[in-house]
Amino acid sequence: MIPAARDAVQRFVARLAEAGVDMADGFLDAARLVASELVTNALRHAPGPCRLGLTLVGDSVEIAVSDTGDGFPTFLPRDPLRVGRHGLEVVTRLCEEIITRPHAAGKTVYARLPLR
């Protein structure tokens, strides 16, 4: 599932490039990382399937991951000695906005990654 999410991001970004959308050199890597982290969290913390959505919104790409879990992402306090569980910290650093919205079957986490 996680490699499939990265592949979907790669195809989406390739279509953006073909359409002439201007993006930073490292945008593809950042988008793949954000999608990987969000999908990993969904698979780890939700009991059912998850869905990845990618949308061009102005000068950013919205990476949305829906899952069947009712728990919201938890930001842990900074701890340089902690091994792992830094995914949301990474996503927060890369994205300009992260919003979690509940829905009838679970929740969706939306992360806006600037193109530049």
PDB file of C-alpha atoms in Angstrom:
ATOM      1  CA  MET A   1       0.000   0.000   0.000  1.00  0.00           C
ATOM      2  CA  ILE A   2       2.748   2.488   0.888  1.00  0.00           C
ATOM      3  CA  PRO A   3       4.774   1.911  -2.315  1.00  0.00           C
ATOM      4  CA  ALA A   4       1.505   2.185  -4.288  1.00  0.00           C
ATOM      5  CA  ALA A   5       0.838   5.563  -2.637  1.00  0.00           C
ATOM      6  CA  ARG A   6       4.316   6.795  -3.582  1.00  0.00           C
ATOM      7  CA  ASP A   7       3.753   5.590  -7.163  1.00  0.00           C
ATOM      8  CA  ALA A   8       0.403   7.401  -7.330  1.00  0.00           C
ATOM      9  CA  VAL A   9       2.091  10.606  -6.170  1.00  0.00           C
ATOM     10  CA  GLN A  10       4.804  10.183  -8.800  1.00  0.00           C
ATOM     11  CA  ARG A  11       2.206   9.763 -11.566  1.00  0.00           C
ATOM     12  CA  PHE A  12       0.231  12.783 -10.316  1.00  0.00           C
ATOM     13  CA  VAL A  13       3.324  15.004 -10.192  1.00  0.00           C
ATOM     14  CA  ALA A  14       4.344  13.830 -13.681  1.00  0.00           C
ATOM     15  CA  ARG A  15       0.917  14.916 -14.975  1.00  0.00           C
ATOM     16  CA  LEU A  16       1.340  18.292 -13.282  1.00  0.00           C
ATOM     17  CA  ALA A  17       4.728  18.719 -14.955  1.00  0.00           C
ATOM     18  CA  GLU A  18       3.260  17.757 -18.340  1.00  0.00           C
ATOM     19  CA  ALA A  19       0.595  20.429 -17.813  1.00  0.00           C
ATOM     20  CA  GLY A  20       3.313  23.025 -17.211  1.00  0.00           C
ATOM     21  CA  VAL A  21       2.821  23.421 -13.456  1.00  0.00           C
ATOM     22  CA  ASP A  22       5.948  25.001 -11.961  1.00  0.00           C
ATOM     23  CA  MET A  23       7.300  23.244  -8.870  1.00  0.00           C
ATOM     24  CA  ALA A  24      10.473  23.153  -6.803  1.00  0.00           C
ATOM     25  CA  ASP A  25      13.130  20.583  -7.679  1.00  0.00           C
ATOM     26  CA  GLY A  26      12.506  18.636  -4.470  1.00  0.00           C
ATOM     27  CA  PHE A  27       8.719  18.735  -4.676  1.00  0.00           C
ATOM     28  CA  LEU A  28       8.286  15.140  -5.870  1.00  0.00           C
ATOM     29  CA  ASP A  29      10.430  13.739  -3.049  1.00  0.00           C
ATOM     30  CA  ALA A  30       8.593  15.845  -0.452  1.00  0.00           C
ATOM     31  CA  ALA A  31       5.183  14.819  -1.800  1.00  0.00           C
ATOM     32  CA  ARG A  32       6.124  11.146  -1.801  1.00  0.00           C
ATOM     33  CA  LEU A  33       7.388  11.432   1.779  1.00  0.00           C
ATOM     34  CA  VAL A  34       4.243  13.187   3.023  1.00  0.00           C
ATOM     35  CA  ALA A  35       1.984  10.618   1.346  1.00  0.00           C
ATOM     36  CA  SER A  36       4.083   7.755   2.750  1.00  0.00           C
ATOM     37  CA  GLU A  37       3.875   9.123   6.290  1.00  0.00           C
ATOM     38  CA  LEU A  38       0.122   9.758   6.153  1.00  0.00           C
ATOM     39  CA  VAL A  39      -0.660   6.355   4.627  1.00  0.00           C
ATOM     40  CA  THR A  40       1.633   4.637   7.134  1.00  0.00           C
ATOM     41  CA  ASN A  41      -0.247   6.311  10.001  1.00  0.00           C
ATOM     42  CA  ALA A  42      -3.595   5.269   8.522  1.00  0.00           C
ATOM     43  CA  LEU A  43      -2.491   1.662   8.126  1.00  0.00           C
ATOM     44  CA  ARG A  44      -0.994   1.570  11.614  1.00  0.00           C
ATOM     45  CA  HIS A  45      -3.827   3.230  13.524  1.00  0.00           C
ATOM     46  CA  ALA A  46      -7.069   2.475  11.650  1.00  0.00           C
ATOM     47  CA  PRO A  47      -8.835  -0.892  11.445  1.00  0.00           C
ATOM     48  CA  GLY A  48      -9.965  -0.729   7.819  1.00  0.00           C
ATOM     49  CA  PRO A  49      -8.899   0.463   4.391  1.00  0.00           C
ATOM     50  CA  CYS A  50      -7.547   3.897   3.563  1.00  0.00           C
ATOM     51  CA  ARG A  51      -7.771   6.121   0.492  1.00  0.00           C
ATOM     52  CA  LEU A  52      -5.299   8.617  -0.952  1.00  0.00           C
ATOM     53  CA  GLY A  53      -6.462  11.743  -2.768  1.00  0.00           C
ATOM     54  CA  LEU A  54      -4.270  14.283  -4.566  1.00  0.00           C
ATOM     55  CA  THR A  55      -5.566  17.678  -5.665  1.00  0.00           C
ATOM     56  CA  LEU A  56      -3.892  20.756  -7.110  1.00  0.00           C
ATOM     57  CA  VAL A  57      -5.130  23.701  -5.024  1.00  0.00           C
ATOM     58  CA  GLY A  58      -3.672  27.032  -6.110  1.00  0.00           C
ATOM     59  CA  ASP A  59       0.070  26.943  -5.538  1.00  0.00           C
ATOM     60  CA  SER A  60       0.023  23.727  -3.486  1.00  0.00           C
ATOM     61  CA  VAL A  61      -0.978  20.106  -3.677  1.00  0.00           C
ATOM     62  CA  GLU A  62      -3.427  18.761  -1.141  1.00  0.00           C
ATOM     63  CA  ILE A  63      -2.545  15.243  -0.052  1.00  0.00           C
ATOM     64  CA  ALA A  64      -5.580  13.693   1.635  1.00  0.00           C
ATOM     65  CA  VAL A  65      -5.654  10.319   3.348  1.00  0.00           C
ATOM     66  CA  SER A  66      -8.989   8.951   4.547  1.00  0.00           C
ATOM     67  CA  ASP A  67      -9.236   6.014   6.918  1.00  0.00           C
ATOM     68  CA  THR A  68     -11.726   4.252   9.167  1.00  0.00           C
ATOM     69  CA  GLY A  69     -10.115   5.203  12.474  1.00  0.00           C
ATOM     70  CA  ASP A  70     -11.753   7.566  14.916  1.00  0.00           C
ATOM     71  CA  GLY A  71      -8.533   8.698  16.608  1.00  0.00           C
ATOM     72  CA  PHE A  72      -6.929  11.922  15.429  1.00  0.00           C
ATOM     73  CA  PRO A  73      -3.184  12.211  14.755  1.00  0.00           C
ATOM     74  CA  THR A  74      -1.238  12.908  17.929  1.00  0.00           C
ATOM     75  CA  PHE A  75       1.742  15.204  17.976  1.00  0.00           C
ATOM     76  CA  LEU A  76       4.291  13.950  20.468  1.00  0.00           C
ATOM     77  CA  PRO A  77       6.534  16.339  22.387  1.00  0.00           C
ATOM     78  CA  ARG A  78       9.978  16.879  20.943  1.00  0.00           C
ATOM     79  CA  ASP A  79      12.360  14.173  22.036  1.00  0.00           C
ATOM     80  CA  PRO A  80      15.687  13.914  20.229  1.00  0.00           C
ATOM     81  CA  LEU A  81      16.264  10.504  21.861  1.00  0.00           C
ATOM     82  CA  ARG A  82      13.025   8.973  20.556  1.00  0.00           C
ATOM     83  CA  VAL A  83      13.579   6.450  17.784  1.00  0.00           C
ATOM     84  CA  GLY A  84      10.791   6.513  15.211  1.00  0.00           C
ATOM     85  CA  ARG A  85       7.335   8.082  15.456  1.00  0.00           C
ATOM     86  CA  HIS A  86       8.547  11.341  13.908  1.00  0.00           C
ATOM     87  CA  GLY A  87       6.272  11.159  10.851  1.00  0.00           C
ATOM     88  CA  LEU A  88       3.900  13.945  11.835  1.00  0.00           C
ATOM     89  CA  GLU A  89       6.849  16.169  12.736  1.00  0.00           C
ATOM     90  CA  VAL A  90       8.208  15.660   9.210  1.00  0.00           C
ATOM     91  CA  VAL A  91       4.819  16.311   7.615  1.00  0.00           C
ATOM     92  CA  THR A  92       4.365  19.442   9.732  1.00  0.00           C
ATOM     93  CA  ARG A  93       7.748  20.788   8.655  1.00  0.00           C
ATOM     94  CA  LEU A  94       7.078  20.210   4.955  1.00  0.00           C
ATOM     95  CA  CYS A  95       3.441  21.286   4.719  1.00  0.00           C
ATOM     96  CA  GLU A  96       1.881  24.702   5.124  1.00  0.00           C
ATOM     97  CA  GLU A  97      -1.330  23.319   6.612  1.00  0.00           C
ATOM     98  CA  ILE A  98      -2.573  20.056   8.120  1.00  0.00           C
ATOM     99  CA  ILE A  99      -6.238  19.563   8.944  1.00  0.00           C
ATOM    100  CA  THR A 100      -8.044  16.479  10.228  1.00  0.00           C
ATOM    101  CA  ARG A 101     -11.781  16.216   9.628  1.00  0.00           C
ATOM    102  CA  PRO A 102     -14.015  13.463  10.967  1.00  0.00           C
ATOM    103  CA  HIS A 103     -16.628  11.831   8.741  1.00  0.00           C
ATOM    104  CA  ALA A 104     -19.216   9.093   9.188  1.00  0.00           C
ATOM    105  CA  ALA A 105     -16.752   6.274   8.434  1.00  0.00           C
ATOM    106  CA  GLY A 106     -13.646   7.685  10.165  1.00  0.00           C
ATOM    107  CA  LYS A 107     -11.525  10.709   9.306  1.00  0.00           C
ATOM    108  CA  THR A 108      -9.493  12.400   6.582  1.00  0.00           C
ATOM    109  CA  VAL A 109      -6.142  14.080   7.120  1.00  0.00           C
ATOM    110  CA  TYR A 110      -5.466  16.871   4.620  1.00  0.00           C
ATOM    111  CA  ALA A 111      -1.907  18.149   4.197  1.00  0.00           C
ATOM    112  CA  ARG A 112      -1.131  21.110   1.887  1.00  0.00           C
ATOM    113  CA  LEU A 113       2.342  20.927   0.371  1.00  0.00           C
ATOM    114  CA  PRO A 114       3.520  24.091  -1.413  1.00  0.00           C
ATOM    115  CA  LEU A 115       4.739  23.611  -4.978  1.00  0.00           C
ATOM    116  CA  ARG A 116       7.647  26.010  -4.374  1.00  0.00           C
TER     117      ARG A 116
END
